[in-house]
Amino acid sequence: MPPFNVGRVPPATFGAGKIAKIPKIVRELGDGPVLIVCDAFLAEIGATEKLTKGLSAEGIVFELAADVSGEPKEALVDSLSARAREIEAGVVVGLGGGAAMDAAKLVAAIARSGRAAAEFALAAQPLPAGGIPAIAIPTTAGTGSEVTRTSVISQADGSKTWFWGEELMFAQAVLDPELTLSLPATLTAWTGIDAVAHALEGATARNTSPAGQLYGLEALRILTDALPRAVADGTDLEARGRVLWASMVAGLALHNCNTHMGHNISHALGSLVRIHHGLATGLALEASLPWLVAHPEGAENYARTAKAMGAAESAEALPEALSNLMRRCQISPDLPAECASVTVEALATEMRNPANIGMAQNAACAVNDDDLDQMASLMLRKTVVNA
Ligand SMILES: [Zn+2]
C-alpha cells in the first residue's frame, strides 16, 4: 500500500435538537463573547432563535452577524473580522450553508491578527497561529465545510478564490437534522449532489487513498438511498439525518483527497455566471465522467464507486449511476438558461486559472489543454470554436 495521511476529524455531535448543546461547547472552548456568522435569511425566518435564546439563557454574550447572502466576499470577511476584534470574541459560530461556514472559519482564523483576508488567498502565506476557536452548525447538507480545511470566498470582481490550512479547521461541529427540515426540495437536491460529488471525486481522484475510499464510498452508499427520499419528502427526519451525516462523511473524503473535474468545471463556471455550486458541480460531473471513465487510469476506483452507488462493479457503469441518482433527486440534465451566454473559450480559460487547475490535475488520468477545451464543450453542449 503506498503511503498516505489521514486528516484530523473535529469532534462532532449528531442528533435532533442537539443545537441546545452549543452553550456548553462555548464554555468548553474558552467562553464568549460569541460572534455568530450566519446567512441573512436564517435570521429573517427566525432560525437563529434556538441558538441565541440558548446563549442568553446561559448568560453568554453574543453578536449576531446575519450578513451572509450568496457567496461571501473578501470585504465581508474583513468587516466580520473587525467585528470579532471589537467584541473580543472568544468563540466564532458559523451557522448556515457552506457560504456562512466558509466565512466563519476564515474570520476565526484571521481576526486576531488584524490582517486582511486577501493576504492569505491561494495559500500565498501561512494563516496566522492562535485563531479564535470556531463551531460549525450546518443548516444545509452538502458542502462538508464543517470538517474541511478550505474556505471558498469571492473576490470583488466575483471570481472565486480559496484559502487552505489546518488553521481553518472548526474546533467542533454540531449536526442537528432538525435545522435542515425547512430546506426546499430543490436546495436539498442541489446541496446533496454536492456531497455526492465530494464523495465520488474523493474516492476516484489521483490523490485518493484508503481514507478517501473509506469516507467516499460510505457516503455514497448512504446518499444513494437517503438523498432521493429527503428530496421527495422534506419532513422525513430520518432521511434528513442520514443525508446530513453522509455530507459530513463526504466532506472527509474531500478533506483527505480533494476533488477533480466536477469541481474544476463548476468553480470555473461559478466565476462566470451565478449558478448554485451543487447544481453546477452535479452537471459538471455528469458531463465529464463519461470522458474520465473512458481512460484506463483509475478504473478500479471508478468500478468500486459504481458498486457503492448500487450499480455493477465496472467503471463504465459509473456515469449512468450518477445520472440515475440525479434524476431520482429531480435534477434535470438541462443546463440552466443563464449559462447560454458562456463560451467554451471563456469556460476553458477559467478552468486553466491557477485557482482551479489543481483540481483538474487531480483527475486519475492526465488532462491536457485540449482535454480542458473538450470538457468545457461537453459541459456547455457547444462545439470548441477556439481549437
Ligand atoms: Zn463542492
Tab-separated table of N, CA and C in Angstrom, residues 123-255:
chain	number	residue	atom	x	y	z
A	123	ALA	N	-3.324	30.272	-0.488
A	123	ALA	CA	-2.231	29.853	0.400
A	123	ALA	C	-0.932	30.602	0.100
A	124	ALA	N	-1.058	31.905	-0.267
A	124	ALA	CA	0.117	32.711	-0.589
A	124	ALA	C	1.058	32.804	0.603
A	125	GLN	N	0.504	32.824	1.794
A	125	GLN	CA	1.330	32.723	3.004
A	125	GLN	C	0.542	31.962	4.065
A	126	PRO	N	1.281	31.410	5.057
A	126	PRO	CA	0.572	30.600	6.064
A	126	PRO	C	-0.414	31.441	6.862
A	127	LEU	N	-1.537	30.853	7.238
A	127	LEU	CA	-2.518	31.552	8.069
A	127	LEU	C	-1.919	31.781	9.450
A	128	PRO	N	-2.314	32.875	10.132
A	128	PRO	CA	-1.732	33.156	11.442
A	128	PRO	C	-2.090	32.080	12.468
A	129	ALA	N	-1.174	31.862	13.409
A	129	ALA	CA	-1.453	30.914	14.504
A	129	ALA	C	-2.326	31.603	15.545
A	130	GLY	N	-2.926	30.825	16.442
A	130	GLY	CA	-3.665	31.406	17.562
A	130	GLY	C	-4.990	32.027	17.179
A	131	GLY	N	-5.693	31.412	16.244
A	131	GLY	CA	-7.013	31.913	15.840
A	131	GLY	C	-8.055	31.691	16.927
A	132	ILE	N	-9.256	32.205	16.676
A	132	ILE	CA	-10.369	32.043	17.619
A	132	ILE	C	-10.996	30.668	17.378
A	133	PRO	N	-11.267	29.877	18.424
A	133	PRO	CA	-11.932	28.589	18.179
A	133	PRO	C	-13.322	28.794	17.563
A	134	ALA	N	-13.672	27.915	16.634
A	134	ALA	CA	-14.929	28.101	15.896
A	134	ALA	C	-15.772	26.829	15.927
A	135	ILE	N	-17.093	27.019	15.925
A	135	ILE	CA	-18.049	25.901	15.927
A	135	ILE	C	-18.868	25.966	14.638
A	136	ALA	N	-19.017	24.834	13.959
A	136	ALA	CA	-19.821	24.765	12.739
A	136	ALA	C	-21.195	24.190	13.045
A	137	ILE	N	-22.237	24.860	12.556
A	137	ILE	CA	-23.600	24.318	12.650
A	137	ILE	C	-24.213	24.368	11.250
A	138	PRO	N	-24.060	23.283	10.457
A	138	PRO	CA	-24.612	23.315	9.103
A	138	PRO	C	-26.142	23.274	9.097
A	139	THR	N	-26.748	24.088	8.246
A	139	THR	CA	-28.210	24.059	8.089
A	139	THR	C	-28.594	23.552	6.702
A	140	THR	N	-27.590	23.254	5.883
A	140	THR	CA	-27.825	22.528	4.637
A	140	THR	C	-26.951	21.283	4.724
A	141	ALA	N	-27.239	20.283	3.923
A	141	ALA	CA	-26.441	19.059	3.972
A	141	ALA	C	-25.760	18.890	2.634
A	142	GLY	N	-24.487	19.243	2.556
A	142	GLY	CA	-23.812	19.074	1.280
A	142	GLY	C	-22.377	19.536	1.228
A	143	THR	N	-22.091	20.729	1.732
A	143	THR	CA	-20.757	21.275	1.477
A	143	THR	C	-19.670	20.537	2.234
A	144	GLY	N	-19.990	20.002	3.405
A	144	GLY	CA	-18.953	19.345	4.208
A	144	GLY	C	-17.978	20.338	4.812
A	145	SER	N	-18.289	21.630	4.692
A	145	SER	CA	-17.377	22.671	5.178
A	145	SER	C	-17.070	22.503	6.663
A	146	GLU	N	-17.971	21.828	7.396
A	146	GLU	CA	-17.771	21.669	8.837
A	146	GLU	C	-16.548	20.830	9.170
A	147	VAL	N	-16.040	20.057	8.215
A	147	VAL	CA	-14.881	19.203	8.520
A	147	VAL	C	-13.689	19.442	7.590
A	148	THR	N	-13.758	20.446	6.728
A	148	THR	CA	-12.645	20.647	5.796
A	148	THR	C	-11.770	21.823	6.223
A	149	ARG	N	-10.555	21.867	5.682
A	149	ARG	CA	-9.631	22.966	5.998
A	149	ARG	C	-9.535	23.939	4.821
A	150	THR	N	-10.626	24.049	4.070
A	150	THR	CA	-10.650	25.009	2.971
A	150	THR	C	-11.808	25.980	3.158
A	151	SER	N	-11.660	27.145	2.539
A	151	SER	CA	-12.709	28.150	2.553
A	151	SER	C	-12.721	28.779	1.166
A	152	VAL	N	-13.896	28.793	0.533
A	152	VAL	CA	-14.021	29.379	-0.808
A	152	VAL	C	-14.737	30.718	-0.675
A	153	ILE	N	-14.104	31.771	-1.148
A	153	ILE	CA	-14.591	33.140	-0.970
A	153	ILE	C	-14.517	33.846	-2.326
A	154	SER	N	-15.461	34.766	-2.572
A	154	SER	CA	-15.435	35.526	-3.832
A	154	SER	C	-14.613	36.789	-3.671
A	155	GLN	N	-13.957	37.163	-4.757
A	155	GLN	CA	-13.242	38.440	-4.779
A	155	GLN	C	-14.199	39.523	-5.262
A	156	ALA	N	-13.733	40.773	-5.225
A	156	ALA	CA	-14.608	41.900	-5.567
A	156	ALA	C	-15.206	41.740	-6.966
A	157	ASP	N	-14.455	41.155	-7.905
A	157	ASP	CA	-14.949	41.028	-9.289
A	157	ASP	C	-15.845	39.795	-9.479
A	158	GLY	N	-16.111	39.069	-8.392
A	158	GLY	CA	-16.995	37.901	-8.488
A	158	GLY	C	-16.251	36.597	-8.688
A	159	SER	N	-14.969	36.664	-9.070
A	159	SER	CA	-14.225	35.415	-9.253
A	159	SER	C	-13.936	34.799	-7.888
A	160	LYS	N	-13.806	33.470	-7.880
A	160	LYS	CA	-13.653	32.773	-6.601
A	160	LYS	C	-12.187	32.550	-6.283
A	161	THR	N	-11.880	32.606	-5.005
A	161	THR	CA	-10.543	32.228	-4.590
A	161	THR	C	-10.683	31.292	-3.395
A	162	TRP	N	-9.596	30.627	-3.039
A	162	TRP	CA	-9.687	29.684	-1.917
A	162	TRP	C	-8.580	29.922	-0.904
A	163	PHE	N	-8.876	29.466	0.298
A	163	PHE	CA	-7.961	29.569	1.433
A	163	PHE	C	-7.797	28.165	1.979
A	164	TRP	N	-6.605	27.846	2.461
A	164	TRP	CA	-6.339	26.473	2.883
A	164	TRP	C	-5.398	26.467	4.071
A	165	GLY	N	-5.657	25.598	5.029
A	165	GLY	CA	-4.721	25.412	6.144
A	165	GLY	C	-5.407	24.779	7.334
A	166	GLU	N	-4.610	24.089	8.164
A	166	GLU	CA	-5.150	23.462	9.385
A	166	GLU	C	-5.854	24.485	10.264
A	167	GLU	N	-5.388	25.747	10.176
A	167	GLU	CA	-5.971	26.818	10.999
A	167	GLU	C	-7.442	27.037	10.668
A	168	LEU	N	-7.904	26.530	9.511
A	168	LEU	CA	-9.302	26.721	9.116
A	168	LEU	C	-10.229	25.603	9.635
A	169	MET	N	-9.655	24.648	10.365
A	169	MET	CA	-10.498	23.569	10.896
A	169	MET	C	-11.372	24.101	12.035
A	170	PHE	N	-12.650	23.727	12.009
A	170	PHE	CA	-13.521	24.052	13.146
A	170	PHE	C	-13.076	23.236	14.361
A	171	ALA	N	-13.241	23.833	15.553
A	171	ALA	CA	-12.917	23.110	16.785
A	171	ALA	C	-13.956	22.027	17.046
A	172	GLN	N	-15.212	22.298	16.689
A	172	GLN	CA	-16.289	21.325	16.883
A	172	GLN	C	-17.347	21.531	15.807
A	173	ALA	N	-18.146	20.481	15.575
A	173	ALA	CA	-19.297	20.597	14.670
A	173	ALA	C	-20.524	20.032	15.371
A	174	VAL	N	-21.656	20.659	15.157
A	174	VAL	CA	-22.923	20.147	15.695
A	174	VAL	C	-23.857	19.902	14.516
A	175	LEU	N	-24.240	18.640	14.327
A	175	LEU	CA	-25.105	18.267	13.203
A	175	LEU	C	-26.505	17.985	13.747
A	176	ASP	N	-27.388	18.932	13.554
A	176	ASP	CA	-28.759	18.814	14.065
A	176	ASP	C	-29.712	18.749	12.869
A	177	PRO	N	-30.214	17.538	12.546
A	177	PRO	CA	-31.016	17.410	11.317
A	177	PRO	C	-32.299	18.241	11.329
A	178	GLU	N	-32.791	18.619	12.516
A	178	GLU	CA	-34.000	19.463	12.551
A	178	GLU	C	-33.761	20.794	11.834
A	179	LEU	N	-32.494	21.248	11.828
A	179	LEU	CA	-32.183	22.535	11.190
A	179	LEU	C	-32.298	22.458	9.675
A	180	THR	N	-32.301	21.237	9.122
A	180	THR	CA	-32.369	21.103	7.656
A	180	THR	C	-33.801	20.858	7.172
A	181	LEU	N	-34.757	20.743	8.099
A	181	LEU	CA	-36.134	20.392	7.706
A	181	LEU	C	-36.786	21.426	6.790
A	182	SER	N	-36.410	22.718	6.950
A	182	SER	CA	-37.082	23.757	6.173
A	182	SER	C	-36.459	23.963	4.790
A	183	LEU	N	-35.406	23.220	4.484
A	183	LEU	CA	-34.731	23.392	3.190
A	183	LEU	C	-35.646	22.905	2.055
A	184	PRO	N	-35.937	23.761	1.055
A	184	PRO	CA	-36.817	23.327	-0.038
A	184	PRO	C	-36.215	22.159	-0.835
A	185	ALA	N	-37.084	21.447	-1.553
A	185	ALA	CA	-36.639	20.242	-2.280
A	185	ALA	C	-35.487	20.546	-3.248
A	186	THR	N	-35.591	21.666	-3.965
A	186	THR	CA	-34.550	21.983	-4.955
A	186	THR	C	-33.196	22.132	-4.277
A	187	LEU	N	-33.154	22.895	-3.172
A	187	LEU	CA	-31.875	23.101	-2.486
A	187	LEU	C	-31.395	21.831	-1.794
A	188	THR	N	-32.326	21.010	-1.335
A	188	THR	CA	-31.946	19.717	-0.755
A	188	THR	C	-31.220	18.884	-1.811
A	189	ALA	N	-31.779	18.885	-3.028
A	189	ALA	CA	-31.181	18.112	-4.119
A	189	ALA	C	-29.821	18.698	-4.529
A	190	TRP	N	-29.758	20.016	-4.697
A	190	TRP	CA	-28.512	20.639	-5.174
A	190	TRP	C	-27.385	20.497	-4.162
A	191	THR	N	-27.686	20.777	-2.873
A	191	THR	CA	-26.621	20.664	-1.873
A	191	THR	C	-26.249	19.191	-1.669
A	192	GLY	N	-27.253	18.309	-1.772
A	192	GLY	CA	-26.970	16.878	-1.606
A	192	GLY	C	-26.099	16.333	-2.724
A	193	ILE	N	-26.322	16.822	-3.939
A	193	ILE	CA	-25.490	16.358	-5.058
A	193	ILE	C	-24.060	16.864	-4.916
A	194	ASP	N	-23.882	18.006	-4.263
A	194	ASP	CA	-22.525	18.473	-3.965
A	194	ASP	C	-21.817	17.450	-3.070
A	195	ALA	N	-22.543	16.936	-2.058
A	195	ALA	CA	-21.953	15.908	-1.191
A	195	ALA	C	-21.625	14.648	-2.003
A	196	VAL	N	-22.531	14.263	-2.904
A	196	VAL	CA	-22.271	13.109	-3.777
A	196	VAL	C	-20.971	13.335	-4.554
A	197	ALA	N	-20.800	14.566	-5.062
A	197	ALA	CA	-19.597	14.872	-5.846
A	197	ALA	C	-18.341	14.816	-4.969
A	198	HIS	N	-18.421	15.337	-3.742
A	198	HIS	CA	-17.242	15.270	-2.859
A	198	HIS	C	-16.841	13.814	-2.617
A	199	ALA	N	-17.852	12.963	-2.392
A	199	ALA	CA	-17.579	11.554	-2.123
A	199	ALA	C	-17.023	10.867	-3.365
A	200	LEU	N	-17.687	11.093	-4.505
A	200	LEU	CA	-17.294	10.420	-5.753
A	200	LEU	C	-15.903	10.888	-6.208
A	201	GLU	N	-15.682	12.205	-6.152
A	201	GLU	CA	-14.381	12.720	-6.604
A	201	GLU	C	-13.270	12.309	-5.633
A	202	GLY	N	-13.558	12.340	-4.323
A	202	GLY	CA	-12.539	11.932	-3.346
A	202	GLY	C	-12.152	10.471	-3.518
A	203	ALA	N	-13.131	9.629	-3.855
A	203	ALA	CA	-12.878	8.184	-3.988
A	203	ALA	C	-12.243	7.821	-5.321
A	204	THR	N	-12.266	8.749	-6.301
A	204	THR	CA	-11.737	8.411	-7.631
A	204	THR	C	-10.610	9.349	-8.070
A	205	ALA	N	-10.158	10.221	-7.167
A	205	ALA	CA	-9.117	11.188	-7.523
A	205	ALA	C	-7.763	10.507	-7.719
A	206	ARG	N	-6.879	11.188	-8.415
A	206	ARG	CA	-5.494	10.729	-8.498
A	206	ARG	C	-4.924	10.570	-7.078
A	207	ASN	N	-5.286	11.512	-6.193
A	207	ASN	CA	-4.816	11.508	-4.796
A	207	ASN	C	-5.644	10.633	-3.887
A	208	THR	N	-6.507	9.783	-4.419
A	208	THR	CA	-7.337	9.023	-3.477
A	208	THR	C	-6.459	8.116	-2.626
A	209	SER	N	-7.001	7.695	-1.496
A	209	SER	CA	-6.238	6.905	-0.531
A	209	SER	C	-7.228	5.985	0.162
A	210	PRO	N	-6.756	5.055	0.994
A	210	PRO	CA	-7.714	4.256	1.767
A	210	PRO	C	-8.665	5.134	2.577
A	211	ALA	N	-8.210	6.310	3.024
A	211	ALA	CA	-9.101	7.200	3.781
A	211	ALA	C	-10.174	7.777	2.849
A	212	GLY	N	-9.770	8.184	1.651
A	212	GLY	CA	-10.734	8.723	0.689
A	212	GLY	C	-11.769	7.685	0.298
A	213	GLN	N	-11.319	6.421	0.210
A	213	GLN	CA	-12.244	5.333	-0.143
A	213	GLN	C	-13.195	5.030	1.019
A	214	LEU	N	-12.620	4.992	2.219
A	214	LEU	CA	-13.443	4.708	3.410
A	214	LEU	C	-14.593	5.712	3.506
A	215	TYR	N	-14.253	6.986	3.458
A	215	TYR	CA	-15.267	8.026	3.626
A	215	TYR	C	-16.133	8.167	2.369
A	216	GLY	N	-15.488	8.189	1.208
A	216	GLY	CA	-16.218	8.457	-0.036
A	216	GLY	C	-17.238	7.377	-0.352
A	217	LEU	N	-16.818	6.113	-0.257
A	217	LEU	CA	-17.728	5.028	-0.627
A	217	LEU	C	-18.865	4.896	0.376
A	218	GLU	N	-18.563	5.093	1.664
A	218	GLU	CA	-19.632	5.010	2.669
A	218	GLU	C	-20.642	6.151	2.462
A	219	ALA	N	-20.141	7.353	2.187
A	219	ALA	CA	-21.063	8.470	1.949
A	219	ALA	C	-21.956	8.181	0.748
A	220	LEU	N	-21.392	7.584	-0.303
A	220	LEU	CA	-22.194	7.284	-1.500
A	220	LEU	C	-23.246	6.213	-1.224
A	221	ARG	N	-22.886	5.217	-0.411
A	221	ARG	CA	-23.870	4.182	-0.060
A	221	ARG	C	-25.073	4.819	0.633
A	222	ILE	N	-24.799	5.745	1.558
A	222	ILE	CA	-25.897	6.378	2.302
A	222	ILE	C	-26.691	7.313	1.385
A	223	LEU	N	-25.985	8.159	0.636
A	223	LEU	CA	-26.657	9.194	-0.162
A	223	LEU	C	-27.508	8.590	-1.278
A	224	THR	N	-27.033	7.498	-1.893
A	224	THR	CA	-27.787	6.893	-2.999
A	224	THR	C	-29.182	6.487	-2.543
A	225	ASP	N	-29.282	6.066	-1.284
A	225	ASP	CA	-30.589	5.664	-0.741
A	225	ASP	C	-31.347	6.846	-0.132
A	226	ALA	N	-30.652	7.640	0.698
A	226	ALA	CA	-31.364	8.620	1.534
A	226	ALA	C	-31.627	9.956	0.831
A	227	LEU	N	-30.752	10.373	-0.095
A	227	LEU	CA	-30.947	11.700	-0.695
A	227	LEU	C	-32.254	11.805	-1.499
A	228	PRO	N	-32.564	10.822	-2.383
A	228	PRO	CA	-33.852	10.934	-3.088
A	228	PRO	C	-35.036	10.960	-2.123
A	229	ARG	N	-34.930	10.245	-0.996
A	229	ARG	CA	-36.034	10.255	-0.024
A	229	ARG	C	-36.174	11.626	0.634
A	230	ALA	N	-35.052	12.261	0.967
A	230	ALA	CA	-35.106	13.590	1.597
A	230	ALA	C	-35.647	14.628	0.618
A	231	VAL	N	-35.342	14.451	-0.685
A	231	VAL	CA	-35.851	15.387	-1.701
A	231	VAL	C	-37.365	15.190	-1.862
A	232	ALA	N	-37.791	13.920	-1.904
A	232	ALA	CA	-39.210	13.626	-2.134
A	232	ALA	C	-40.079	14.045	-0.956
A	233	ASP	N	-39.557	13.899	0.266
A	233	ASP	CA	-40.339	14.242	1.462
A	233	ASP	C	-39.430	14.964	2.456
A	234	GLY	N	-39.483	16.288	2.409
A	234	GLY	CA	-38.608	17.107	3.253
A	234	GLY	C	-38.858	16.944	4.740
A	235	THR	N	-40.015	16.362	5.120
A	235	THR	CA	-40.304	16.192	6.549
A	235	THR	C	-39.761	14.864	7.091
A	236	ASP	N	-39.125	14.078	6.241
A	236	ASP	CA	-38.591	12.773	6.651
A	236	ASP	C	-37.300	13.002	7.448
A	237	LEU	N	-37.440	13.123	8.764
A	237	LEU	CA	-36.289	13.476	9.613
A	237	LEU	C	-35.208	12.401	9.576
A	238	GLU	N	-35.612	11.148	9.443
A	238	GLU	CA	-34.643	10.050	9.363
A	238	GLU	C	-33.767	10.212	8.107
A	239	ALA	N	-34.418	10.455	6.958
A	239	ALA	CA	-33.651	10.640	5.710
A	239	ALA	C	-32.801	11.912	5.800
A	240	ARG	N	-33.366	12.988	6.337
A	240	ARG	CA	-32.609	14.233	6.520
A	240	ARG	C	-31.349	13.994	7.341
A	241	GLY	N	-31.510	13.237	8.435
A	241	GLY	CA	-30.373	12.961	9.310
A	241	GLY	C	-29.298	12.158	8.602
A	242	ARG	N	-29.719	11.161	7.837
A	242	ARG	CA	-28.737	10.326	7.127
A	242	ARG	C	-27.977	11.163	6.088
A	243	VAL	N	-28.697	12.066	5.399
A	243	VAL	CA	-28.046	12.916	4.394
A	243	VAL	C	-27.066	13.890	5.072
A	244	LEU	N	-27.465	14.425	6.223
A	244	LEU	CA	-26.582	15.365	6.946
A	244	LEU	C	-25.304	14.667	7.392
A	245	TRP	N	-25.456	13.462	7.943
A	245	TRP	CA	-24.280	12.679	8.356
A	245	TRP	C	-23.413	12.343	7.131
A	246	ALA	N	-24.059	11.872	6.050
A	246	ALA	CA	-23.292	11.481	4.857
A	246	ALA	C	-22.569	12.677	4.252
A	247	SER	N	-23.155	13.861	4.374
A	247	SER	CA	-22.471	15.014	3.771
A	247	SER	C	-21.233	15.367	4.581
A	248	MET	N	-21.259	15.112	5.894
A	248	MET	CA	-20.029	15.298	6.680
A	248	MET	C	-18.992	14.237	6.285
A	249	VAL	N	-19.443	12.993	6.119
A	249	VAL	CA	-18.525	11.910	5.739
A	249	VAL	C	-17.928	12.199	4.346
A	250	ALA	N	-18.770	12.695	3.428
A	250	ALA	CA	-18.278	13.068	2.096
A	250	ALA	C	-17.268	14.213	2.214
A	251	GLY	N	-17.517	15.124	3.162
A	251	GLY	CA	-16.558	16.215	3.413
A	251	GLY	C	-15.208	15.669	3.843
A	252	LEU	N	-15.221	14.544	4.563
A	252	LEU	CA	-13.948	13.942	4.992
A	252	LEU	C	-13.213	13.302	3.805
A	253	ALA	N	-13.967	12.791	2.822
A	253	ALA	CA	-13.329	12.289	1.593
A	253	ALA	C	-12.645	13.446	0.866
A	254	LEU	N	-13.349	14.569	0.788
A	254	LEU	CA	-12.801	15.787	0.166
A	254	LEU	C	-11.583	16.277	0.949
A	255	HIS	N	-11.712	16.298	2.267
A	255	HIS	CA	-10.662	16.767	3.178
A	255	HIS	C	-9.378	15.962	2.964
